C-alpha atoms as a printed R data frame, in Angstrom:
    type eleno elety resid chain resno       x       y       z
1   ATOM     1    CA   MET     A     1 -11.774 -25.171 -14.621
2   ATOM     2    CA   ASN     A     2 -10.582 -21.107 -14.410
3   ATOM     3    CA   LYS     A     3  -9.048 -19.456 -11.885
4   ATOM     4    CA   PRO     A     4 -11.196 -16.509 -10.427
5   ATOM     5    CA   ASP     A     5 -10.939 -13.817 -11.662
6   ATOM     6    CA   TYR     A     6 -10.525 -10.960  -7.985
7   ATOM     7    CA   ASN     A     7  -9.340  -8.061 -10.667
8   ATOM     8    CA   LYS     A     8 -12.787  -7.903 -11.970
9   ATOM     9    CA   LYS     A     9 -14.731  -8.856  -8.632
10  ATOM    10    CA   MET     A    10 -12.788  -5.639  -6.699
11  ATOM    11    CA   LYS     A    11 -13.615  -3.355  -9.419
12  ATOM    12    CA   GLU     A    12 -17.108  -4.953  -8.371
13  ATOM    13    CA   LEU     A    13 -17.052  -4.082  -4.761
14  ATOM    14    CA   MET     A    14 -15.921  -1.104  -5.658
15  ATOM    15    CA   ALA     A    15 -18.782   0.045  -7.246
16  ATOM    16    CA   GLU     A    16 -20.687  -1.660  -4.566
17  ATOM    17    CA   ALA     A    17 -19.446   0.496  -2.114
18  ATOM    18    CA   GLN     A    18 -19.758   4.649  -0.782
19  ATOM    19    CA   THR     A    19 -17.337   6.652  -0.952
20  ATOM    20    CA   GLY     A    20 -15.168   7.864   1.597
21  ATOM    21    CA   ALA     A    21 -15.640   4.087   2.899
22  ATOM    22    CA   ARG     A    22 -12.992   3.686   5.884
23  ATOM    23    CA   LEU     A    23 -10.677   1.239   4.256
24  ATOM    24    CA   LEU     A    24  -7.218  -0.534   5.718
25  ATOM    25    CA   LEU     A    25  -4.621  -0.928   3.546
26  ATOM    26    CA   HIS     A    26  -2.461  -3.739   4.735
27  ATOM    27    CA   SER     A    27   1.065  -2.864   3.045
28  ATOM    28    CA   CYS     A    28   4.770  -4.882   2.507
29  ATOM    29    CA   CYS     A    29   6.772  -1.483   1.204
30  ATOM    30    CA   GLY     A    30   6.335   1.813  -0.107
31  ATOM    31    CA   PRO     A    31   7.084   0.461  -4.304
32  ATOM    32    CA   CYS     A    32   4.208  -2.105  -3.888
33  ATOM    33    CA   SER     A    33   1.268  -0.140  -2.133
34  ATOM    34    CA   SER     A    34   2.225   2.450  -4.950
35  ATOM    35    CA   ARG     A    35   0.002   1.025  -7.474
36  ATOM    36    CA   CYS     A    36  -3.037  -0.051  -4.868
37  ATOM    37    CA   LEU     A    37  -2.620   3.822  -2.956
38  ATOM    38    CA   GLU     A    38  -2.866   4.426  -7.184
39  ATOM    39    CA   ALA     A    39  -5.932   2.796  -7.968
40  ATOM    40    CA   LEU     A    40  -8.152   3.100  -4.530
41  ATOM    41    CA   LYS     A    41  -7.829   6.492  -3.215
42  ATOM    42    CA   ASP     A    42 -10.597   8.155  -5.309
43  ATOM    43    CA   LYS     A    43 -13.397   5.377  -4.185
44  ATOM    44    CA   PHE     A    44 -11.772   5.188  -0.776
45  ATOM    45    CA   SER     A    45 -10.230   7.324   2.845
46  ATOM    46    CA   VAL     A    46  -7.422   5.071   3.498
47  ATOM    47    CA   THR     A    47  -5.778   4.320   5.895
48  ATOM    48    CA   VAL     A    48  -1.896   1.841   5.029
49  ATOM    49    CA   PHE     A    49  -1.389  -0.421   8.002
50  ATOM    50    CA   TYR     A    50   2.491  -1.629   7.822
51  ATOM    51    CA   TYR     A    51   2.225  -5.128   9.826
52  ATOM    52    CA   ASN     A    52   5.542  -7.036   8.406
53  ATOM    53    CA   PRO     A    53   7.155  -9.006  10.897
54  ATOM    54    CA   ASN     A    54   8.419 -11.070   7.962
55  ATOM    55    CA   ILE     A    55  11.271  -8.310   7.780
56  ATOM    56    CA   THR     A    56  13.658  -9.913   9.790
57  ATOM    57    CA   ASP     A    57  16.251  -7.544   9.541
58  ATOM    58    CA   LYS     A    58  15.816  -4.788  11.812
59  ATOM    59    CA   GLU     A    59  17.669  -1.972   9.524
60  ATOM    60    CA   GLU     A    60  15.450  -3.548   6.120
61  ATOM    61    CA   TYR     A    61  13.120  -3.272   8.374
62  ATOM    62    CA   ALA     A    62  13.797   0.367   9.425
63  ATOM    63    CA   ARG     A    63  14.626   0.858   5.889
64  ATOM    64    CA   ARG     A    64  11.449  -0.099   4.048
65  ATOM    65    CA   LYS     A    65   9.500   1.616   6.393
66  ATOM    66    CA   ALA     A    66  11.722   5.029   5.962
67  ATOM    67    CA   GLU     A    67  10.202   4.588   2.252
68  ATOM    68    CA   GLN     A    68   6.359   3.728   2.533
69  ATOM    69    CA   LEU     A    69   6.074   7.007   4.626
70  ATOM    70    CA   ARG     A    70   7.788   9.345   2.630
71  ATOM    71    CA   LEU     A    71   5.265   8.500   0.126
72  ATOM    72    CA   LEU     A    72   2.608   9.072   2.029
73  ATOM    73    CA   ARG     A    73   4.205  12.142   2.804
74  ATOM    74    CA   GLU     A    74   4.205  12.960  -1.231
75  ATOM    75    CA   THR     A    75   1.398  12.317  -2.356
76  ATOM    76    CA   GLY     A    76  -1.208  12.098   0.859
77  ATOM    77    CA   TRP     A    77  -3.086   9.726  -0.445
78  ATOM    78    CA   ALA     A    78  -3.842   7.647   2.627
79  ATOM    79    CA   GLU     A    79  -2.996   8.444   6.338
80  ATOM    80    CA   PHE     A    80  -0.508   5.922   8.209
81  ATOM    81    CA   LEU     A    81  -1.591   3.167  11.071
82  ATOM    82    CA   ASP     A    82   1.834   1.765  12.565
83  ATOM    83    CA   CYS     A    83   2.235  -1.810  14.093
84  ATOM    84    CA   ASP     A    84   4.883  -2.959  16.672
85  ATOM    85    CA   TYR     A    85   8.525  -5.044  15.829
86  ATOM    86    CA   TYR     A    86   8.194  -8.305  16.471
87  ATOM    87    CA   PRO     A    87   9.836 -10.340  14.771
88  ATOM    88    CA   GLU     A    88   9.580 -13.104  16.559
89  ATOM    89    CA   GLU     A    89   5.626 -13.159  15.666
90  ATOM    90    CA   PHE     A    90   6.756 -14.749  12.134
91  ATOM    91    CA   PHE     A    91   9.856 -17.753  14.252
92  ATOM    92    CA   ALA     A    92   6.250 -18.247  15.677
93  ATOM    93    CA   ALA     A    93   4.761 -18.498  12.253
94  ATOM    94    CA   ALA     A    94   7.037 -20.154  10.426
95  ATOM    95    CA   LYS     A    95   7.907 -23.117  12.985
96  ATOM    96    CA   GLY     A    96   7.779 -25.719  11.090
97  ATOM    97    CA   PHE     A    97   8.598 -25.110   7.545
98  ATOM    98    CA   GLU     A    98  11.665 -23.702   7.469
99  ATOM    99    CA   GLY     A    99  12.856 -25.142   4.804
100 ATOM   100    CA   GLU     A   100  10.020 -24.633   2.665
101 ATOM   101    CA   LYS     A   101  10.505 -23.017  -0.753
102 ATOM   102    CA   GLU     A   102   9.754 -20.017  -1.153
103 ATOM   103    CA   GLY     A   103   6.168 -19.352  -2.527
104 ATOM   104    CA   GLY     A   104   5.207 -23.088  -0.644
105 ATOM   105    CA   ALA     A   105   3.586 -23.558   3.216
106 ATOM   106    CA   ARG     A   106   5.628 -21.628   4.909
107 ATOM   107    CA   CYS     A   107   4.302 -18.183   2.619
108 ATOM   108    CA   TYR     A   108   0.839 -19.194   2.752
109 ATOM   109    CA   GLN     A   109   1.219 -18.884   7.034
110 ATOM   110    CA   CYS     A   110   2.668 -15.266   6.693
111 ATOM   111    CA   TYR     A   111  -0.123 -13.826   4.573
112 ATOM   112    CA   ALA     A   112  -2.432 -15.616   7.445
113 ATOM   113    CA   LEU     A   113  -0.220 -13.971  10.299
114 ATOM   114    CA   ARG     A   114  -0.270 -10.821   8.354
115 ATOM   115    CA   LEU     A   115  -4.171 -11.010   6.413
116 ATOM   116    CA   GLU     A   116  -5.376 -11.860  10.531
117 ATOM   117    CA   ARG     A   117  -3.745  -9.077  12.057
118 ATOM   118    CA   THR     A   118  -4.854  -6.650   9.765
119 ATOM   119    CA   ALA     A   119  -8.190  -7.818   9.816
120 ATOM   120    CA   ARG     A   120  -8.461  -7.976  13.560
121 ATOM   121    CA   ALA     A   121  -7.132  -3.744  13.220
122 ATOM   122    CA   ALA     A   122  -9.194  -3.139  11.332
123 ATOM   123    CA   LYS     A   123 -12.054  -4.293  13.411
124 ATOM   124    CA   GLU     A   124 -10.731  -2.431  16.297
125 ATOM   125    CA   ASN     A   125 -10.350   0.846  15.466
126 ATOM   126    CA   GLY     A   126 -13.459   0.834  13.100
127 ATOM   127    CA   PHE     A   127 -12.827  -0.143   9.486
128 ATOM   128    CA   GLU     A   128 -15.845  -0.940   7.110
129 ATOM   129    CA   TRP     A   129 -12.872  -2.720   4.542
130 ATOM   130    CA   PHE     A   130  -9.243  -4.451   4.165
131 ATOM   131    CA   CYS     A   131  -6.933  -5.392   2.015
132 ATOM   132    CA   SER     A   132  -3.618  -5.473   1.287
133 ATOM   133    CA   THR     A   133  -0.503  -5.180  -1.484
134 ATOM   134    CA   LEU     A   134   0.755  -8.391  -1.338
135 ATOM   135    CA   SER     A   135  -1.066  -8.893  -4.303
136 ATOM   136    CA   VAL     A   136   0.820  -6.159  -6.843
137 ATOM   137    CA   SER     A   137   3.762  -8.126  -7.249
138 ATOM   138    CA   PRO     A   138   3.940 -11.275  -9.586
139 ATOM   139    CA   HIS     A   139   5.794 -13.506  -6.543
140 ATOM   140    CA   LYS     A   140   2.625 -13.824  -3.914
141 ATOM   141    CA   ASN     A   141  -0.239 -16.137  -5.079
142 ATOM   142    CA   ALA     A   142  -3.414 -14.228  -5.222
143 ATOM   143    CA   GLU     A   143  -5.641 -17.117  -4.301
144 ATOM   144    CA   TRP     A   144  -4.768 -17.896  -1.092
145 ATOM   145    CA   LEU     A   145  -4.193 -13.896  -0.958
146 ATOM   146    CA   ASN     A   146  -8.523 -14.117  -1.140
147 ATOM   147    CA   GLU     A   147  -9.240 -16.709   0.474
148 ATOM   148    CA   LEU     A   148  -7.571 -15.991   3.937
149 ATOM   149    CA   GLY     A   149  -9.059 -12.472   3.060
150 ATOM   150    CA   GLN     A   150 -11.907 -14.623   2.909
151 ATOM   151    CA   LYS     A   151 -11.405 -16.676   6.104
152 ATOM   152    CA   SER     A   152 -10.310 -12.956   8.191
153 ATOM   153    CA   GLU     A   153 -13.924 -10.643   7.561
154 ATOM   154    CA   ALA     A   154 -16.196 -14.174   7.885
155 ATOM   155    CA   ARG     A   155 -14.500 -13.860  11.660
156 ATOM   156    CA   TYR     A   156 -14.378 -10.068  12.037
157 ATOM   157    CA   GLY     A   157 -16.804  -8.721  10.687
158 ATOM   158    CA   VAL     A   158 -15.111  -6.057   8.405
159 ATOM   159    CA   ARG     A   159 -14.627  -6.562   4.514
160 ATOM   160    CA   TRP     A   160 -12.654  -8.112   2.719
161 ATOM   161    CA   LEU     A   161 -11.898  -6.164  -0.425
162 ATOM   162    CA   TYR     A   162 -11.477  -9.344  -2.935
163 ATOM   163    CA   ASN     A   163  -8.044  -7.623  -6.218
164 ATOM   164    CA   ASP     A   164  -5.449  -8.508  -6.963
165 ATOM   165    CA   PHE     A   165  -3.638  -5.835  -8.195
166 ATOM   166    CA   LYS     A   166  -1.124  -7.086 -10.263
167 ATOM   167    CA   LYS     A   167  -3.590  -7.048 -13.594
168 ATOM   168    CA   GLU     A   168  -3.967  -4.790 -15.366
169 ATOM   169    CA   ASN     A   169  -0.055  -4.307 -15.494
170 ATOM   170    CA   GLY     A   170  -0.303  -3.461 -11.988
171 ATOM   171    CA   TYR     A   171   2.693  -4.622 -11.125
172 ATOM   172    CA   LEU     A   172   4.465  -2.895 -14.252
173 ATOM   173    CA   ARG     A   173   2.623   0.395 -12.726
174 ATOM   174    CA   SER     A   174   4.292  -0.446  -9.031
175 ATOM   175    CA   VAL     A   175   7.649   0.076 -11.031
176 ATOM   176    CA   GLN     A   176   7.450   2.785 -12.924
177 ATOM   177    CA   LEU     A   177   5.016   4.863  -9.425
178 ATOM   178    CA   ALA     A   178   8.319   3.702  -6.860
179 ATOM   179    CA   GLN     A   179  10.778   4.898 -10.262
180 ATOM   180    CA   GLU     A   180   9.152   8.632 -10.139
181 ATOM   181    CA   HIS     A   181   9.873   8.592  -6.508
182 ATOM   182    CA   HIS     A   182  12.807   7.016  -6.282
183 ATOM   183    CA   LEU     A   183  11.898   3.924  -3.701
184 ATOM   184    CA   TYR     A   184  13.485   1.660  -2.661
185 ATOM   185    CA   ARG     A   185  12.884  -1.288  -4.409
186 ATOM   186    CA   GLN     A   186  14.185  -4.832  -1.977
187 ATOM   187    CA   ASN     A   187  15.039  -7.912  -3.854
188 ATOM   188    CA   TYR     A   188  13.603  -9.868  -1.342
189 ATOM   189    CA   CYS     A   189  11.226 -10.481   1.234
190 ATOM   190    CA   GLY     A   190  12.138 -10.020   4.224
191 ATOM   191    CA   CYS     A   191  12.388 -12.728   5.866
192 ATOM   192    CA   VAL     A   192  15.477 -14.465   6.352
193 ATOM   193    CA   PHE     A   193  14.537 -17.838   4.850
194 ATOM   194    CA   SER     A   194  14.289 -16.538   1.312
195 ATOM   195    CA   ASP     A   195  17.359 -13.572   1.319
196 ATOM   196    CA   TRP     A   196  18.398 -13.768  -1.923
197 ATOM   197    CA   ARG     A   197  21.195 -11.473  -1.154
198 ATOM   198    CA   LYS     A   198  22.794 -14.094   0.765
199 ATOM   199    CA   GLY     A   199  26.370 -15.871  -1.552
200 ATOM   200    CA   LYS     A   200  24.639 -13.743  -4.099
201 ATOM   201    CA   ASP     A   201  25.835 -11.268  -6.581
202 ATOM   202    CA   GLN     A   202  22.651  -8.747  -6.313
203 ATOM   203    CA   ASN     A   203  22.853  -7.444  -9.723
204 ATOM   204    CA   ASP     A   204  21.667 -10.743 -10.146
205 ATOM   205    CA   MET     A   205  18.592 -10.558  -8.152
206 ATOM   206    CA   PRO     A   206  15.207  -9.032  -9.643
207 ATOM   207    CA   ALA     A   207  13.391  -5.552  -7.556
208 ATOM   208    CA   ARG     A   208  10.379  -7.442  -5.652
């Protein structure tokens, strides 16, 4: 069975969407958002939503947020909608899944937490569409993300923009843009359960 082509679906939806429609883009970090914003900015009026309670180290959270804000200041590609720092929400979602490998059931719970919160914020703030940068990473499961986005669309009545931003060299482009803007690129997703830095040489870890 062939996997859905979410990149093709995104293009079809963008062709149908009204130019200038408001879209709330959940962003995990500046580097990942760079390629996504580049793809969306000429069609939508984009606002970046920074909700990442999975980043369980407060200094790491602040550093990634600062880089996200700097990218937006330098490019002017989107507005910014902040969220308070609530790592306890991630720990509640991950309860019972702490021992899962990265990319498994714990990550699914994390995706669900962040996408549901994005859809709710989109509804509360009058956005017509919502989306996430997560699919630009080769470490993230685009099928899960789009499945969860569809569920949140049904719950809140805000349209989900299907996507797989890693396609068409999207991940490579995010790396290039991060280099152009001298953005900090982390080498782990953010949660304490997948912190690859512990007991390992950071030089051996791929940037995310």
